[in-house]
XYZ file of C-alpha atoms in Angstrom:
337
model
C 40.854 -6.617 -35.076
C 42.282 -3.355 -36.469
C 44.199 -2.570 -39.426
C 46.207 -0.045 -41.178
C 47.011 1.378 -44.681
C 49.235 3.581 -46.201
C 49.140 4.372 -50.239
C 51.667 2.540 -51.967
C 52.713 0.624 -48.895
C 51.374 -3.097 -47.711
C 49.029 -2.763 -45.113
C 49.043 -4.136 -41.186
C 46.051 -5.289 -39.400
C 46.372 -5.450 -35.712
C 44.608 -7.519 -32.545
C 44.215 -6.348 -29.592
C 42.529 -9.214 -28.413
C 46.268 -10.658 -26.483
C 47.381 -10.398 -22.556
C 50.765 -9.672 -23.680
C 52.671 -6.841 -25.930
C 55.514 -7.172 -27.890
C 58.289 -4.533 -26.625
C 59.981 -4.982 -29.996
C 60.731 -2.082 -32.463
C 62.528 1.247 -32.473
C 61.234 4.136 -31.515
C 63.144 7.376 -32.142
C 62.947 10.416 -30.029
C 59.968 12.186 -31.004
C 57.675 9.631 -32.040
C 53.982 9.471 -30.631
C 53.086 5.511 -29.659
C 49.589 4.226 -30.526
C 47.711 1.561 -28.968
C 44.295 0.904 -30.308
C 42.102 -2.199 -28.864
C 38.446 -3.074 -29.842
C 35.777 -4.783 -27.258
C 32.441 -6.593 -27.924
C 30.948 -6.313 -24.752
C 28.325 -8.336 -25.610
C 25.249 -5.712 -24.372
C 26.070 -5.947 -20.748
C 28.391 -3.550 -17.906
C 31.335 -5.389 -16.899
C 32.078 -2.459 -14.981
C 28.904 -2.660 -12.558
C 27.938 -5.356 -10.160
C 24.967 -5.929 -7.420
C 26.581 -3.232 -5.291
C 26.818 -1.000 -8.478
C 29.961 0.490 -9.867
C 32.985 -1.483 -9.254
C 35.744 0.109 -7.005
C 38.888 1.373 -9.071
C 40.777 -2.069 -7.632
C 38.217 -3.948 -9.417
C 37.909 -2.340 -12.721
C 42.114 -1.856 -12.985
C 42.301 -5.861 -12.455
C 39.875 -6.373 -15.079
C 41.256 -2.866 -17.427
C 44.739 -3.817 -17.334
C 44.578 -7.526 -19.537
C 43.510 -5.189 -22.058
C 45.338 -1.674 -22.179
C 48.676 -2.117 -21.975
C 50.569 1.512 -20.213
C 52.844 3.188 -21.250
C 51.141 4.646 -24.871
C 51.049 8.303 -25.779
C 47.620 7.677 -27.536
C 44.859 5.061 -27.207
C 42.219 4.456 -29.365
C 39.270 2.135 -27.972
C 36.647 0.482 -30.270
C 33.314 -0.803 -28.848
C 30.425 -2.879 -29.577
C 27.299 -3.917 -27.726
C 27.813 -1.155 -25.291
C 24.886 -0.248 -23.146
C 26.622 2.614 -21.258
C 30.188 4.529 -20.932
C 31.185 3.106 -18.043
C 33.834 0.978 -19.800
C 35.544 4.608 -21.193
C 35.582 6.355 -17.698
C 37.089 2.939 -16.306
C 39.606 3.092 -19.003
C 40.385 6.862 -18.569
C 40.751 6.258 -14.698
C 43.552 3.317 -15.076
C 45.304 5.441 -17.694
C 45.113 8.370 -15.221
C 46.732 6.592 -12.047
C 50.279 5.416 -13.794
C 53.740 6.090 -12.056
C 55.024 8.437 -14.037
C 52.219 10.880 -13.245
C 50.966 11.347 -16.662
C 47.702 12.436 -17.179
C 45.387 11.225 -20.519
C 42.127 13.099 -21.723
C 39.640 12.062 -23.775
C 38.836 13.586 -27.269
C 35.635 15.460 -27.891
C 34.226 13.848 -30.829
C 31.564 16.733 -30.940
C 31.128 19.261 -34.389
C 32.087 22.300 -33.194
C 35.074 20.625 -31.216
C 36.786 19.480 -34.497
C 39.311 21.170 -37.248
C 37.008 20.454 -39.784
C 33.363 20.740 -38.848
C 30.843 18.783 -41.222
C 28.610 21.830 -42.630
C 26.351 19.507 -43.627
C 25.510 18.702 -39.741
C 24.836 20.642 -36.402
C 27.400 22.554 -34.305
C 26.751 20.318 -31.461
C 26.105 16.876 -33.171
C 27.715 14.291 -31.612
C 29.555 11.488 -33.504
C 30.979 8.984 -31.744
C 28.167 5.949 -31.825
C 26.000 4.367 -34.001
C 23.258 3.603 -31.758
C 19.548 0.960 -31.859
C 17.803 -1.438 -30.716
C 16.775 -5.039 -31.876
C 19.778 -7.956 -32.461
C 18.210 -8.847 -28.693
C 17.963 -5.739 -27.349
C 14.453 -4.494 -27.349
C 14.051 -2.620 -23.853
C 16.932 -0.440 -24.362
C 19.776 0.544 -27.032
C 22.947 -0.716 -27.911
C 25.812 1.153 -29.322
C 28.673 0.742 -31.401
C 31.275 3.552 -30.333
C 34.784 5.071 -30.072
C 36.739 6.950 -27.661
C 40.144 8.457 -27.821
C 42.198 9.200 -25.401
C 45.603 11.018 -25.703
C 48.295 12.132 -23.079
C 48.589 15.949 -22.017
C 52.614 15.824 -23.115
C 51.408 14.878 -26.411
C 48.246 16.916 -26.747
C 50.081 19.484 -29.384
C 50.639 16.860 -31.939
C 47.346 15.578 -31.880
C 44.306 17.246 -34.079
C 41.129 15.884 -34.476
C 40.617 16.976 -37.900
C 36.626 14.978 -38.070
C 34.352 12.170 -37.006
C 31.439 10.465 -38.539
C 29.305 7.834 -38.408
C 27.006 5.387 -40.991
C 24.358 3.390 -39.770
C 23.399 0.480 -42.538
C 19.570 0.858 -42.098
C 16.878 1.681 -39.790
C 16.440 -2.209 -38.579
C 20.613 -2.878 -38.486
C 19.818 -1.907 -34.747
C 23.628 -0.975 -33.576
C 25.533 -2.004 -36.458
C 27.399 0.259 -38.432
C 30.695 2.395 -38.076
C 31.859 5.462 -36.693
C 35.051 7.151 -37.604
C 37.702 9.519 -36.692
C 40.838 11.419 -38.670
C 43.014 12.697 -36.388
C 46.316 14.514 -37.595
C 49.571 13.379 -35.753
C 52.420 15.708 -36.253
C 52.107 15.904 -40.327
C 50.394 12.791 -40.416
C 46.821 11.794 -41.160
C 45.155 8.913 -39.233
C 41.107 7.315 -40.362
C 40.448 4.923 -37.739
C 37.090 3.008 -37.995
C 35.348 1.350 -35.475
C 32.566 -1.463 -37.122
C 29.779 -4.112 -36.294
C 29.093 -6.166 -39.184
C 26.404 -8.670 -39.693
C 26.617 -12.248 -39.217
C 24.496 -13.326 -41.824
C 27.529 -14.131 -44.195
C 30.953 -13.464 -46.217
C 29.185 -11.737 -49.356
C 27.042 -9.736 -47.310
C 30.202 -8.281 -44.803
C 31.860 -7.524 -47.420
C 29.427 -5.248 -49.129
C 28.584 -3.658 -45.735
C 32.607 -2.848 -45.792
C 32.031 -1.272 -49.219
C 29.501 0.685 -47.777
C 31.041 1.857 -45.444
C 34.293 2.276 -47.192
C 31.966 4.857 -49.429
C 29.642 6.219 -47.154
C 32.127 6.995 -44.661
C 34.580 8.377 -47.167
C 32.162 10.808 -47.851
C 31.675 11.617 -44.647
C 34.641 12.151 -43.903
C 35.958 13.857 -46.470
C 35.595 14.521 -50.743
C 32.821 13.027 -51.669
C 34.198 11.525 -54.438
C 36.766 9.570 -52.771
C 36.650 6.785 -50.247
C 38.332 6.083 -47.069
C 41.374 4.547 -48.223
C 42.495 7.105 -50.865
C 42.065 10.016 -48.404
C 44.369 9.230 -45.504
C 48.464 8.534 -45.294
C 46.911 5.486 -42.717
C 43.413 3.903 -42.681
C 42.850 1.693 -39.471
C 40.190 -0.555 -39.865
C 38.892 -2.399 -36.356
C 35.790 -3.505 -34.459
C 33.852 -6.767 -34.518
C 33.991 -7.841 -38.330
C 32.258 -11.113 -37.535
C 34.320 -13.676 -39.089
C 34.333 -16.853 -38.876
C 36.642 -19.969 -38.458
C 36.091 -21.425 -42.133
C 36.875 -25.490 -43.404
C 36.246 -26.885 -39.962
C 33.710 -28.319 -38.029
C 33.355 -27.502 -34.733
C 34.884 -31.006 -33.726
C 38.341 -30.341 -35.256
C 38.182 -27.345 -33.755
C 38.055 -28.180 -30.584
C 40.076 -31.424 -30.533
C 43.082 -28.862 -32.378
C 42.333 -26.747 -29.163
C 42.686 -30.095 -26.864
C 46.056 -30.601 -28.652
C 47.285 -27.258 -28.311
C 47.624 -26.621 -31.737
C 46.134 -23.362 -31.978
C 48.625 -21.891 -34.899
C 46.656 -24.563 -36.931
C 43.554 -22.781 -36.438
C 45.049 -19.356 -36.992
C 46.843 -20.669 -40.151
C 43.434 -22.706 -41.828
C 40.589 -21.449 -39.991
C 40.539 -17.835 -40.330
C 37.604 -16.585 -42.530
C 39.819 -13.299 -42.974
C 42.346 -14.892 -45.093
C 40.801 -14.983 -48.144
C 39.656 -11.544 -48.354
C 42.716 -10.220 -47.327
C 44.124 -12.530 -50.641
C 41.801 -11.149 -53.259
C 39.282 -9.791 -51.302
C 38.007 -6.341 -49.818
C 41.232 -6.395 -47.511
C 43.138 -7.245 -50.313
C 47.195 -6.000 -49.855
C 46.408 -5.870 -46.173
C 49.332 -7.611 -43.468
C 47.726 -8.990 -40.611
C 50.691 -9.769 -37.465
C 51.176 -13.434 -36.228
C 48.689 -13.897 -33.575
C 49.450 -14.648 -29.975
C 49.665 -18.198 -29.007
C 46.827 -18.043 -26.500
C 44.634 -16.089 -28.700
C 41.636 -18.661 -28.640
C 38.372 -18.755 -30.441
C 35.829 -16.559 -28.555
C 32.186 -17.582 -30.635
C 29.822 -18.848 -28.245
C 30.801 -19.362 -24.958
C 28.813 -20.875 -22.041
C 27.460 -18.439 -19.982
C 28.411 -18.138 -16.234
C 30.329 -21.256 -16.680
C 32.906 -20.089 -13.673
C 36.420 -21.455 -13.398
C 37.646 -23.668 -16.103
C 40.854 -25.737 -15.650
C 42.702 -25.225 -18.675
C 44.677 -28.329 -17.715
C 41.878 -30.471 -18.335
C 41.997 -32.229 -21.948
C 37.955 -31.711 -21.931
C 38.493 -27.514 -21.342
C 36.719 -26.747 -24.990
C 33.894 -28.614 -23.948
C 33.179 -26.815 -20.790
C 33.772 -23.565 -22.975
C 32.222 -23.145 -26.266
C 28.584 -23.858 -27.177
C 29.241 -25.646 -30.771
C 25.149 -26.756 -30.269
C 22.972 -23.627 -29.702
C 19.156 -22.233 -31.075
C 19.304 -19.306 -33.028
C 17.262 -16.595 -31.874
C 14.010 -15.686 -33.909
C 15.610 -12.324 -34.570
C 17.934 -13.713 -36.288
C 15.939 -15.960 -38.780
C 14.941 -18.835 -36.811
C 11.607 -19.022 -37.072
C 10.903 -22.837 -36.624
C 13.228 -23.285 -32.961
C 16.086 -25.497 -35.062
C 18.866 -26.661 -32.927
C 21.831 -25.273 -35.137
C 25.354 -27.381 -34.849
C 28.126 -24.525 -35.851
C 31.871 -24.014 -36.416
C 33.164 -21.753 -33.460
């Protein structure tokens, strides 16, 4: 999920999460198109199999239900990520497009900015909040951003800063990172965040955090995020939940097909976006086959979405919660997708 502010304008919030785009609009001659997508990829290399990296065939099948072509600039939120592999994939299938054009990515590096953070090295590096724990233990997780803009656009396009705010020293890979780019005589703060699943009250102070924190960072420190920018783009894996449902409703609503039902009553965002921390913010109609995608069954394999029963052979609605997380006792936990 990503979304977008502009002082003294309603907001728009924006998911990526779809396999189609809408070609609706107007663009005028001139204009600079954004796409921006976020990915959980759930600690693991999609990217990499037993022969090691996938061939370019390989990765563009699996790239292309996710980046659409076509954009002038894309913005790519991550979380879980164990390596960059899913960037250079991403740059590659931007790079081989038929009208030849050719997309770099953005240093997000200190000295490589307009504005340099004094307070930090010439050669820092912000562009993950990286840790371990939340399950990984051996090795680190991150929670990152890349950007990625097209050399015919390159002029227009300033990165004027990035940052980052990690919540604490055992919040593993959870945090944000951000980045305020200038686009023509426009300002842009995207943020890319991993929030905790614990619940509702504590998200939404993490948000405040890093609404403060970040705005900070990123600029006065007096100010935060959203009073800084013409556009604040918030995105990444908020954790939300599907609210006033069990998990039974849930799936017999996806067994009917009635998935705007779910989107309408179930989404956890709604009320903060009400009276909330997202408060004045516009989040688009969501695409018809954008499903639920809490718990799945690992290496499950093909599922007929034909059959009546497909929820069942998809989502896990009984499941242990790991002792990292607070289960100390080995309860069998029965949970709302």
């Amino acid at each position: 999920m990503a979304s977008t502010t502009t002082p003294g304008r309603k907001a728009h919030i924006h998911d990526s999460s779809k396999y189609e785009y809408s070609s609706s609009g107007t663009r005028q001659e001139g204009d600079i198109s954004i796409w921006i997508g976020t990915w959980n990829l759930g600690a693991a290399d999609p990217f990499s199999d037993s022969r090691g990296l996938m061939d370019d065939a390989d990765t563009s099948r699996m790239v292309r239900h996710l980046v659409p072509v076509g954009y002038d600039l894309y913005v790519l939120g991550v979380q879980e990520g164990v390596n960059e592999n899913v960037y250079f994939a991403i740059q590659a299938y931007l790079n081989r497009n038929p009208q030849l054009l050719r997309y770099q990515r953005k240093e997000l590096r200190n000295d490589k900015v307009v504005l340099p953070n004094k307070q930090a090295p010439t050669d820092a590096v912000f562009d993950a909040v990286r840790g371990r724990g939340d399950g990984a233990f051996m090795g680190t997780k991150f929670t990152g951003m890349a950007v990625f803009c097209g050399d015919h656009v390159a002029a227009d396009v300033q990165v004027l800063r990035a940052g980052l705010h990690k919540f604490n020293i055992a919040s593993g890979s959870k945090g944000g990172v951000a980045v305020a780019l200038k686009i023509k005589h426009s300002t842009l703060c995207l943020i890319n965040c991993h929030l905790d699943a614990r619940n509702d009250t504590y998200r939404r102070d993490q948000i405040r955090l890093l609404n403060t924190n970040l705005g900070k960072v990123m600029g006065h420190p007096y100010f935060d995020l959203t009073q800084q920018f013409h556009h604040v783009v918030w995105m990444g894996d908020l954790n939300y939940r599907i609210v006033k449902m069990d998990a039974t409703e849930v799936c017999r609503l996806l067994t009917e097909d009635r998935i705007e039902e779910l989107h309408d009553r179930g989404d956890g965002l709604l009320n903060d976006r009400k009276q909330g921390i997202f408060e004045g913010f516009k989040e688009p109609d969501k695409f018809h086959n954008f499903y639920p995608t809490y718990k799945k069954f690992p290496l499950r394999g093909h599922v007929d979405m034909d059959d009546p029963r497909w929820p069942e052979r998809v989502y896990r609605v009984l499941y242990k919660e790991p002792f990292y997380k607070g289960n100390v006792d080995g309860t069998i936990l029965y949970r709302c997708i």
